[in-house]
PDB file of C-alpha atoms and ligand atoms in Angstrom:
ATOM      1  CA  UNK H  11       0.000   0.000   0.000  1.00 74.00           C
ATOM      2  CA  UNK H  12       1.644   3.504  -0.942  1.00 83.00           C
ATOM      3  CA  UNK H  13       1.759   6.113   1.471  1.00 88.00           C
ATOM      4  CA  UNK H  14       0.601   3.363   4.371  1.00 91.00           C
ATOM      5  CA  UNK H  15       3.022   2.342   6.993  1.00 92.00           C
ATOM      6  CA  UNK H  16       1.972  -0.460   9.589  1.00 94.00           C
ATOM      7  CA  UNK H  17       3.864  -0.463  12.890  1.00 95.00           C
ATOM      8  CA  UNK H  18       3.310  -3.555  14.011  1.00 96.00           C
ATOM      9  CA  UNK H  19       3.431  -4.805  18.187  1.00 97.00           C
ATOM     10  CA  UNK H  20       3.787  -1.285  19.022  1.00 97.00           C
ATOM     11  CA  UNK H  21       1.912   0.174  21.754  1.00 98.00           C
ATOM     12  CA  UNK H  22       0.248   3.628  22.324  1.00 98.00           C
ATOM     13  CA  UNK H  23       0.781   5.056  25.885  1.00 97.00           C
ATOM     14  CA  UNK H  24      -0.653   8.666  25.174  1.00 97.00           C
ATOM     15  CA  UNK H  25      -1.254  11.810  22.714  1.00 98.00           C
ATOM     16  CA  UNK H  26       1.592  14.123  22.100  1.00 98.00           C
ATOM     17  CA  UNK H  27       0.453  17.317  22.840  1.00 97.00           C
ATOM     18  CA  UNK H  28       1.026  21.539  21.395  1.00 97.00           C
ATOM     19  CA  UNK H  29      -1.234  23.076  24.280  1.00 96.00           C
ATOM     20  CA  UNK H  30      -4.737  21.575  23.438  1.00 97.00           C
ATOM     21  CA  UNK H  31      -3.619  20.468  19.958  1.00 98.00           C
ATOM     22  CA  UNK H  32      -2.977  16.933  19.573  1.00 98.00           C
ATOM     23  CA  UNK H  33       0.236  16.755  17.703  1.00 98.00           C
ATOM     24  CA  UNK H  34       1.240  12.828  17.298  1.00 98.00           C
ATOM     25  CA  UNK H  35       1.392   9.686  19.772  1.00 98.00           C
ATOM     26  CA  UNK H  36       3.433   8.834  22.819  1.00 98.00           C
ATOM     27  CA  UNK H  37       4.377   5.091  21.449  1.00 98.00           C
ATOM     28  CA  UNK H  38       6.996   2.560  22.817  1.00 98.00           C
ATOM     29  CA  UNK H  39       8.841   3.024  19.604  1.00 96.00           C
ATOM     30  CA  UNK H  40       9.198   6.450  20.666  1.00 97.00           C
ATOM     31  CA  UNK H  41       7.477   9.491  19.785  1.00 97.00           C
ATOM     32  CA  UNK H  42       5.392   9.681  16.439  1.00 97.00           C
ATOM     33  CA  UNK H  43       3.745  12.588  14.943  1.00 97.00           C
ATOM     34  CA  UNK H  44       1.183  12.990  13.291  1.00 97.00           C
ATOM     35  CA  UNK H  45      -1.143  16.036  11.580  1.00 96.00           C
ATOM     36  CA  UNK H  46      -3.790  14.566  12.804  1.00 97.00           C
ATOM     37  CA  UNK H  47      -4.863  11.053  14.792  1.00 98.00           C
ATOM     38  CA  UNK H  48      -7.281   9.190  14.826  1.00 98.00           C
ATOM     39  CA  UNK H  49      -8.261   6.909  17.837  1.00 98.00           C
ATOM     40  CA  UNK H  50      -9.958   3.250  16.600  1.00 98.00           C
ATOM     41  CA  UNK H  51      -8.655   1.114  19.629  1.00 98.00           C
ATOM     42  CA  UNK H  52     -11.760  -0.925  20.166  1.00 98.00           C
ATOM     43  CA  UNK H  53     -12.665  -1.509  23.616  1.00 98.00           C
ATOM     44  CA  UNK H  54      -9.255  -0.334  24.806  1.00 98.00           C
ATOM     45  CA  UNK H  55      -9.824   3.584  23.551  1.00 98.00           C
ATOM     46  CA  UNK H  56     -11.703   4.979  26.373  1.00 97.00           C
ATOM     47  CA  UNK H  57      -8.277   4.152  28.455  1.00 96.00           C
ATOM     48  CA  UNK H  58      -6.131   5.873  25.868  1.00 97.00           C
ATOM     49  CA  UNK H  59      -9.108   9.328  25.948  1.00 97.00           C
ATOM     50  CA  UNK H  60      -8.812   8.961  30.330  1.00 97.00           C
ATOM     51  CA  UNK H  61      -4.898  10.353  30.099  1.00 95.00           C
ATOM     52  CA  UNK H  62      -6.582  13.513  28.434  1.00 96.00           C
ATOM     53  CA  UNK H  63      -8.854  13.980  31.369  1.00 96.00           C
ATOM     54  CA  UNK H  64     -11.683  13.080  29.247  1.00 97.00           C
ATOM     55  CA  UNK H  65     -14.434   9.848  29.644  1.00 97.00           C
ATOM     56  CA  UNK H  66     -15.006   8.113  26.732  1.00 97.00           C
ATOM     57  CA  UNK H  67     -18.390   5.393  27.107  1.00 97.00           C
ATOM     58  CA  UNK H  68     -16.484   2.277  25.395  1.00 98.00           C
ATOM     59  CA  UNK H  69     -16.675  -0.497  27.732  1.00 97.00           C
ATOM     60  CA  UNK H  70     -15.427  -4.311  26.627  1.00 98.00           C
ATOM     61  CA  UNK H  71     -18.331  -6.459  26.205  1.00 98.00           C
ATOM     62  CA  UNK H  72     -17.151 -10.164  26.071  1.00 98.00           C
ATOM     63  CA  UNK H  73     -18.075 -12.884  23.479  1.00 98.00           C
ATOM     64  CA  UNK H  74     -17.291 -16.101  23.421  1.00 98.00           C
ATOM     65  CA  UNK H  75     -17.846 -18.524  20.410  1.00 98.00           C
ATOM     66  CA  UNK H  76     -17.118 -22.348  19.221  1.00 98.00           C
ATOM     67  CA  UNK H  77     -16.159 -24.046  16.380  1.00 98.00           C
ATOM     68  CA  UNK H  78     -17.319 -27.135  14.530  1.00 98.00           C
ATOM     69  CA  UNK H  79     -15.806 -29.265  11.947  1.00 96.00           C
ATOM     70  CA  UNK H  80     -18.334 -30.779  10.195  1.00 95.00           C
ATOM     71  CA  UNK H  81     -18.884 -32.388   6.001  1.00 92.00           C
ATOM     72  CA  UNK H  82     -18.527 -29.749   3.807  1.00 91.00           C
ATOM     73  CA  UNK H  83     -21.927 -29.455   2.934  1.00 92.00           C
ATOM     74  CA  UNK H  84     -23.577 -29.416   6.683  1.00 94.00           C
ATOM     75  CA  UNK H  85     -25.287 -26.309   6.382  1.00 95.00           C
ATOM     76  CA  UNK H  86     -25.656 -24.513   3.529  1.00 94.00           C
ATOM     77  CA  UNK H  87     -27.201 -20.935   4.781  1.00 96.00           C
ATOM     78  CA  UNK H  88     -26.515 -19.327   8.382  1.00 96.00           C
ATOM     79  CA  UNK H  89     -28.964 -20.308  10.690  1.00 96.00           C
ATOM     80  CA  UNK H  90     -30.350 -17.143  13.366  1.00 95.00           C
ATOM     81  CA  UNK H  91     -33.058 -17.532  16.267  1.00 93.00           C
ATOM     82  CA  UNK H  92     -33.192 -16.747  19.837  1.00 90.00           C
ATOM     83  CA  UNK H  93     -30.113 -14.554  19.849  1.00 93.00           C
ATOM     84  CA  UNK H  94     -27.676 -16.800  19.051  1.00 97.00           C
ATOM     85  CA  UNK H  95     -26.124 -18.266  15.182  1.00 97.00           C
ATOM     86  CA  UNK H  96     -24.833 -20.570  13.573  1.00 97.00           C
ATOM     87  CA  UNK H  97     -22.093 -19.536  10.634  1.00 97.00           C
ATOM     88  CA  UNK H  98     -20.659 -21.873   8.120  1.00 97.00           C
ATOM     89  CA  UNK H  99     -17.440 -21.476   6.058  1.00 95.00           C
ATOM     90  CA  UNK H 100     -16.522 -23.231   2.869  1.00 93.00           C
ATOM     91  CA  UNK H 101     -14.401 -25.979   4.058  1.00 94.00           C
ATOM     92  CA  UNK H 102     -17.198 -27.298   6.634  1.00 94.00           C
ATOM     93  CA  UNK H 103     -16.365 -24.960  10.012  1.00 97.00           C
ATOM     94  CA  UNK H 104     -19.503 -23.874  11.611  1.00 97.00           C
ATOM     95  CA  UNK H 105     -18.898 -21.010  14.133  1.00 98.00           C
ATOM     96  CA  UNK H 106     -21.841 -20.273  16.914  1.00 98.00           C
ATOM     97  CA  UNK H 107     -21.833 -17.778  18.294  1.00 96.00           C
ATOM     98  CA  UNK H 108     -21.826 -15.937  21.052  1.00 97.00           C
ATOM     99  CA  UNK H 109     -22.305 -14.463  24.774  1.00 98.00           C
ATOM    100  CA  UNK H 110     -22.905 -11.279  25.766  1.00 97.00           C
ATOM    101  CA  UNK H 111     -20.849 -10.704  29.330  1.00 98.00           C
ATOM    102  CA  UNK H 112     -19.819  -7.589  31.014  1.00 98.00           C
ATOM    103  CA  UNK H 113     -16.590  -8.631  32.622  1.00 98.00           C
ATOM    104  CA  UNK H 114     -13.985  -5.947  32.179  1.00 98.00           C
ATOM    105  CA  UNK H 115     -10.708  -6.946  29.992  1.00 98.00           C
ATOM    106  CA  UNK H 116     -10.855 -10.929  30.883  1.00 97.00           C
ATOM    107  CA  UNK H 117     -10.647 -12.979  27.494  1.00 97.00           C
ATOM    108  CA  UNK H 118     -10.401 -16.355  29.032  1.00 98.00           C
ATOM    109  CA  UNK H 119     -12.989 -19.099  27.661  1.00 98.00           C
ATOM    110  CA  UNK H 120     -15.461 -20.049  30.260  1.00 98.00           C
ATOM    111  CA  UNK H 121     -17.010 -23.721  30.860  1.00 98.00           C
ATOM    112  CA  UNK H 122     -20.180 -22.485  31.750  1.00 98.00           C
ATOM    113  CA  UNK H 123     -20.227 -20.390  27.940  1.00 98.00           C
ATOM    114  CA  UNK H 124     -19.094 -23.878  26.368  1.00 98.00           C
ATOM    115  CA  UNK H 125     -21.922 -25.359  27.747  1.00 97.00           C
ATOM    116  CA  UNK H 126     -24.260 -22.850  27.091  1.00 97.00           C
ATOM    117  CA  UNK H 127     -22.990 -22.352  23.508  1.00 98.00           C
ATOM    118  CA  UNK H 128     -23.080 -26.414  22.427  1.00 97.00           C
ATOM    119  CA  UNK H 129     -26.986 -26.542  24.157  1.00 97.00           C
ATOM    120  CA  UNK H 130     -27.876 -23.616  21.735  1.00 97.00           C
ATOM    121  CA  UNK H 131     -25.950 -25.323  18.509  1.00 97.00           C
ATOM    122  CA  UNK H 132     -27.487 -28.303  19.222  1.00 96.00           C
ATOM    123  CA  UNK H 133     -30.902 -26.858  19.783  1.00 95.00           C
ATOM    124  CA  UNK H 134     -30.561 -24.700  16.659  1.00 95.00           C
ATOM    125  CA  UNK H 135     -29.216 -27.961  14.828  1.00 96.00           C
ATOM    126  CA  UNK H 136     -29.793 -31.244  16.695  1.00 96.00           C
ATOM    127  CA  UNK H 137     -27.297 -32.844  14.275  1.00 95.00           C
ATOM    128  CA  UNK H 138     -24.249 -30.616  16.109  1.00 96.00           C
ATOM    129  CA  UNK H 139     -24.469 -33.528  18.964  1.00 94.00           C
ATOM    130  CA  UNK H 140     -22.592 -35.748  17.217  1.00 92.00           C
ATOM    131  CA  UNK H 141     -19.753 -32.897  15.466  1.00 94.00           C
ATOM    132  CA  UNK H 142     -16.641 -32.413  17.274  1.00 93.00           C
ATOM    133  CA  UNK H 143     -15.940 -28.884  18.945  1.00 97.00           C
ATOM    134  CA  UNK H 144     -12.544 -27.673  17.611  1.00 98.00           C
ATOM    135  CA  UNK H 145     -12.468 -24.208  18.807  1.00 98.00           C
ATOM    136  CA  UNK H 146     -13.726 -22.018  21.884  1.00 98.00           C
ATOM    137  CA  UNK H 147     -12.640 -18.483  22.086  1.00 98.00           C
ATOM    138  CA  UNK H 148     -13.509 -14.796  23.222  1.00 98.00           C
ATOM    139  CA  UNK H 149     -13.037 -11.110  21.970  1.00 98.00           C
ATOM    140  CA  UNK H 150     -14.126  -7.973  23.181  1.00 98.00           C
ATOM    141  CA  UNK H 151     -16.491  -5.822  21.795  1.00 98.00           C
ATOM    142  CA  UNK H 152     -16.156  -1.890  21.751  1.00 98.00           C
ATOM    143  CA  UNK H 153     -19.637  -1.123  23.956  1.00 98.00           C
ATOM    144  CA  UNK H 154     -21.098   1.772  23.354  1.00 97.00           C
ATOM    145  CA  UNK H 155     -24.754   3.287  24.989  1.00 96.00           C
ATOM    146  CA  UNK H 156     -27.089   2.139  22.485  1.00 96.00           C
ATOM    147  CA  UNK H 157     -24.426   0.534  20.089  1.00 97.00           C
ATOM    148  CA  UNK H 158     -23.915   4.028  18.364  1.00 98.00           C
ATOM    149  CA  UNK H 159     -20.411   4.619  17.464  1.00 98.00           C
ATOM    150  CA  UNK H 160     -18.249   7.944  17.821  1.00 98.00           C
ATOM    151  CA  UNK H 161     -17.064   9.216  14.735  1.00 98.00           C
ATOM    152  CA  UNK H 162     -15.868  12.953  14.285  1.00 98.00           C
ATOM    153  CA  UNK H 163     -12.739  15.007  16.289  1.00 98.00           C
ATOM    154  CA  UNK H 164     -13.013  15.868  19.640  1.00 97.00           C
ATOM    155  CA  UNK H 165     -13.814  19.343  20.314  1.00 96.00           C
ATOM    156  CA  UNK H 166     -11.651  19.723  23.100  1.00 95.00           C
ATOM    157  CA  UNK H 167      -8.717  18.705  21.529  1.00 97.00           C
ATOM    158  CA  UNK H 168      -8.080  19.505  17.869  1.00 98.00           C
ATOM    159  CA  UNK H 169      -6.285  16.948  15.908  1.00 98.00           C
ATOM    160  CA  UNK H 170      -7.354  14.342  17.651  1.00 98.00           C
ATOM    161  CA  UNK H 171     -10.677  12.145  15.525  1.00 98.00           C
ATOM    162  CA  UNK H 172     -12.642   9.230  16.825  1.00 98.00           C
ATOM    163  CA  UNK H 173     -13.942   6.249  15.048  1.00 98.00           C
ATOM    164  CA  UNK H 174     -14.633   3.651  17.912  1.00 98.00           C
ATOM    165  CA  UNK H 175     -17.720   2.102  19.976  1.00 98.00           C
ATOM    166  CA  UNK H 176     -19.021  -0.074  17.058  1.00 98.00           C
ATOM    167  CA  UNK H 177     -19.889  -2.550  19.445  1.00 98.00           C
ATOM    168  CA  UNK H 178     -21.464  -5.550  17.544  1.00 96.00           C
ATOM    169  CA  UNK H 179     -21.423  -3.820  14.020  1.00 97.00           C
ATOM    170  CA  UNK H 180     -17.846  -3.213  13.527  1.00 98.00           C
ATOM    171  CA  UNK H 181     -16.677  -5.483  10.760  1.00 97.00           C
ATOM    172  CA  UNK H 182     -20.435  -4.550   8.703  1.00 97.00           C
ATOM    173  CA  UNK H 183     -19.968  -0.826  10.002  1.00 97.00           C
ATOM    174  CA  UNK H 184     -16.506  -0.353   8.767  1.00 98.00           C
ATOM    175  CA  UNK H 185     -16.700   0.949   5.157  1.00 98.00           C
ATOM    176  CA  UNK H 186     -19.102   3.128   5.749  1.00 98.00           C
ATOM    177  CA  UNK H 187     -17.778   4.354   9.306  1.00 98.00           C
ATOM    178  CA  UNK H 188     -14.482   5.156   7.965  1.00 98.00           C
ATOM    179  CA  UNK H 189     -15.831   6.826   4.660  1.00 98.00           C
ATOM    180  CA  UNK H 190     -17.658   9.153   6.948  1.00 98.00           C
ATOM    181  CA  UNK H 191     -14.811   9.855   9.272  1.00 98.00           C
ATOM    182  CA  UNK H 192     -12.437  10.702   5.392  1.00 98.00           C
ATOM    183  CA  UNK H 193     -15.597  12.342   4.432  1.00 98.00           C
ATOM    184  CA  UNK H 194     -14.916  14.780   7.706  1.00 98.00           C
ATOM    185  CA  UNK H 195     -11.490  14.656   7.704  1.00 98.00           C
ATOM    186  CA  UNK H 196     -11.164  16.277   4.358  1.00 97.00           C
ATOM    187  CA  UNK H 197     -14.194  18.424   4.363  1.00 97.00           C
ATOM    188  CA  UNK H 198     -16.118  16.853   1.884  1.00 98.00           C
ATOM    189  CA  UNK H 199     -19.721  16.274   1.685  1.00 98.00           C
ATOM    190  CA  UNK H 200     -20.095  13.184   4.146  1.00 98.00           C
ATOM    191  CA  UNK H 201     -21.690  10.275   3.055  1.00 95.00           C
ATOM    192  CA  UNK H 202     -24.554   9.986   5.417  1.00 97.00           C
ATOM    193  CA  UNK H 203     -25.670  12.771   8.513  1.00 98.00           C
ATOM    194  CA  UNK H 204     -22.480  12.365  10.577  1.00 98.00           C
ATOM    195  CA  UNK H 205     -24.808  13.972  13.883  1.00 98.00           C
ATOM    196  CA  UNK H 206     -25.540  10.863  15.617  1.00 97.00           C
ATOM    197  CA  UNK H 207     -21.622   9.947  15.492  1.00 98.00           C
ATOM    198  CA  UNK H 208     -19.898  13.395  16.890  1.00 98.00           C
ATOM    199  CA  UNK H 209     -18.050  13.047  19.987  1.00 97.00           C
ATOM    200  CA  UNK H 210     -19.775  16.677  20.900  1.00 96.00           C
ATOM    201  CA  UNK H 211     -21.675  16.319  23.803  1.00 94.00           C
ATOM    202  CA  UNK H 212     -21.162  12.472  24.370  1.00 95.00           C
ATOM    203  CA  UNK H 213     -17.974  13.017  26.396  1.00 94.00           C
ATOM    204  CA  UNK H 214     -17.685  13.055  29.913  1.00 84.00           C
TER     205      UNK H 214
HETATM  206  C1  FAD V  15     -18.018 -12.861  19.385  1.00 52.41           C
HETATM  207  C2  FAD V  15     -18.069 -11.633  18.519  1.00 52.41           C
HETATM  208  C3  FAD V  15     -18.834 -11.653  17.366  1.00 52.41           C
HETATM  209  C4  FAD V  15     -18.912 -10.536  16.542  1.00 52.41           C
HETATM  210  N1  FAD V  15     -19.669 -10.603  15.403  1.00 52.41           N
HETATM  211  C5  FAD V  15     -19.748  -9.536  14.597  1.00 52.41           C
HETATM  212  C6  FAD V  15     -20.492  -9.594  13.379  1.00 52.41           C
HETATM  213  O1  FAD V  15     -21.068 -10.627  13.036  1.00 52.41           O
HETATM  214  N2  FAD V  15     -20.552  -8.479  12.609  1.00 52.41           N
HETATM  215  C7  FAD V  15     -19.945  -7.320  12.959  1.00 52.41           C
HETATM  216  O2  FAD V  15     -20.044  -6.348  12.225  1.00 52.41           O
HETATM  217  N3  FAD V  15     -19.221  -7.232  14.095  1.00 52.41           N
HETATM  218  C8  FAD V  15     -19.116  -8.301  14.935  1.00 52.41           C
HETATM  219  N4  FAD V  15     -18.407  -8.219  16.099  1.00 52.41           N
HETATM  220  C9  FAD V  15     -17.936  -6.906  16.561  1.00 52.41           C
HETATM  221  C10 FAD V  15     -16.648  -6.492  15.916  1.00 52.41           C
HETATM  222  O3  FAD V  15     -15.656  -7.494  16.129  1.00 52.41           O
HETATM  223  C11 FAD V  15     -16.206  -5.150  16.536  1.00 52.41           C
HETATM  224  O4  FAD V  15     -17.251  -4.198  16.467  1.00 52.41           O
HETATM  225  C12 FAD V  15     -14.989  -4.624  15.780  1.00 52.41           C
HETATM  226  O5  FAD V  15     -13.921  -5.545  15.874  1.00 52.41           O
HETATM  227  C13 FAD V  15     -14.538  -3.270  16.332  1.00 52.41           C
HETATM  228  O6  FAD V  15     -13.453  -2.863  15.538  1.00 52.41           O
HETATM  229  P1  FAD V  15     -12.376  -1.835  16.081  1.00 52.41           P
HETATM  230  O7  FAD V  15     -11.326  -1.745  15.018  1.00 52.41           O
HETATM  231  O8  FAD V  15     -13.048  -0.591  16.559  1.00 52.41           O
HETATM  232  O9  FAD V  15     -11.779  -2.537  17.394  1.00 52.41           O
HETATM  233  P2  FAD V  15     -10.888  -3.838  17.501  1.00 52.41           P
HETATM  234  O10 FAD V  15     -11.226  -4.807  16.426  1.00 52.41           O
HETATM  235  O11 FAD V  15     -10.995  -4.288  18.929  1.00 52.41           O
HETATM  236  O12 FAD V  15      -9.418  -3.301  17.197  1.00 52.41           O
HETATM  237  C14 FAD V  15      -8.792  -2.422  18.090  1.00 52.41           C
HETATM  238  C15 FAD V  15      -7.295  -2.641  17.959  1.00 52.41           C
HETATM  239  O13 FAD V  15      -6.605  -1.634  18.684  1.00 52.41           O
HETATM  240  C16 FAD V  15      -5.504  -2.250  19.309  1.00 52.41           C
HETATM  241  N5  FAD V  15      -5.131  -1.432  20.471  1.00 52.41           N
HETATM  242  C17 FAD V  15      -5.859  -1.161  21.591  1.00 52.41           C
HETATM  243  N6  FAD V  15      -5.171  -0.363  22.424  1.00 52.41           N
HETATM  244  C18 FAD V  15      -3.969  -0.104  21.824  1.00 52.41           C
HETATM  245  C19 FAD V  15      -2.835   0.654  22.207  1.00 52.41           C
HETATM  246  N7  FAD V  15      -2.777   1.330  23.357  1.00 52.41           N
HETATM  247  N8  FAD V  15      -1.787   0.692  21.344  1.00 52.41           N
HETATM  248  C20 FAD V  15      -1.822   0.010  20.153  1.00 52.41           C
HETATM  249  N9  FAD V  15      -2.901  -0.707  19.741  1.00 52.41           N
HETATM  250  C21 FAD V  15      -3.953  -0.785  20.572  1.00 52.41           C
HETATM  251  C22 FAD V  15      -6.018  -3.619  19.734  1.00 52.41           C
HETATM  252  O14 FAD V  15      -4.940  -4.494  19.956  1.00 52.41           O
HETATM  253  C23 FAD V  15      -6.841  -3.992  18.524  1.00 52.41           C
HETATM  254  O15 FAD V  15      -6.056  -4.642  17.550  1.00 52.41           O
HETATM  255  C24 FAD V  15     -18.252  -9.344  16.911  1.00 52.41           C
HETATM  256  C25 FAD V  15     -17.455  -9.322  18.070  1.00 52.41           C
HETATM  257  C26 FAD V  15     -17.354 -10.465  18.864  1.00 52.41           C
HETATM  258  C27 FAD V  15     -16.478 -10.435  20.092  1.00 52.41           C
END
């Protein structure tokens, strides 16, 4: 990718700061700066916003999910009801998914959510008794009130843009979230009302 460069395993620790202008990152590579940043750190960027003095409402919501290996053609659609689904992939995974739990930063897999997880596979498809579980494992979601994600700079610090809080939309939210936020960025005409997404007024 031109003009892109990844830093990978590199940790933010804080915003470099001009006054009340945001001027880079405080990284343990060293100190990086930037125009402009942009803060997308999932459930993790309401920590990075606290060393400004500000409060951010991101809080990790935990899922955990399984995987099957089943024949190829097991299931041939994705299979939704009573909040919980069933995914296939090509080569005959399924993936069910998932839990909802509000316990802070913990990733660990849970026996309790295995159990709970194979008793809704199986009751979604009764067949699932007799596949093979090859896979249990948890992420954390960015939650935000109401799911609505912040997307638009931070009035009290210029320089510094959000796009974070996407809770259980972020991989289907993502083109369009970070059109918007270029759509800002560069004044152009954004792609949808970006209202509902400014920081203004949402931080504490
Ligand atoms: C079980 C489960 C099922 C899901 N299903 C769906 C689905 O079907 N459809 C859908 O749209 N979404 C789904 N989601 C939600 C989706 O995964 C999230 O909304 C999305 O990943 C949020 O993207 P993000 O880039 O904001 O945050 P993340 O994907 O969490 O990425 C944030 C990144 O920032 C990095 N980071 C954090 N702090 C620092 C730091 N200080 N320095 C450097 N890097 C840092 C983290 O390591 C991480 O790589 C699901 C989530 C879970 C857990």
């Amino acid at each position: 990718m031109p003009n892109v460069q990844l830093h990978e395993h590199v940790r933010v620790n804080g915003f470099l700061r001009r006054g009340q202008q945001v001027v880079g990152l405080l990284t343990t590579n060293g100190e990086l700066p930037a125009d402009r940043v942009v803060l997308s750190a999932g459930a993790w960027s309401g920590e990075l916003l606290a060393g400004l003095g500000l409060s951010l409402p991101v809080e990790p919501v935990k899922g955990q999910m399984i995987l099957y290996k089943c024949a190829e053609d097991f299931l041939p659609a994705m299979v939704l009801a009573h909040g919980r689904y069933a995914i296939p992939r090509r080569d005959g995974h399924v993936l069910v998914g998932s839990t909802l739990e509000h316990v802070g930063f913990d990733k660990t897999p849970t026996a309790e959510a295995l159990a709970s997880l194979q008793a809704s596979a199986q009751q979604l498809l009764p067949a699932l008794a007799e596949a093979e579980v090859v896979g249990h494992w948890a992420g954390l979601r960015p939650g935000s009130p109401e799911g609505i994600p912040f997307i638009g700079e931070v009035p009290e610090f210029p320089g510094l843009w959000l796009n974070c809080g996407h809770y259980r939309n972020g991989l289907v939210l993502a083109p369009a979230s970070c059109r918007l936020l270029a759509d800002l960025m560069l004044g152009r005409e954004p792609i949808v009302d970006p209202a509902p997404y400014s920081p203004v007024g949402r931080l504490g």
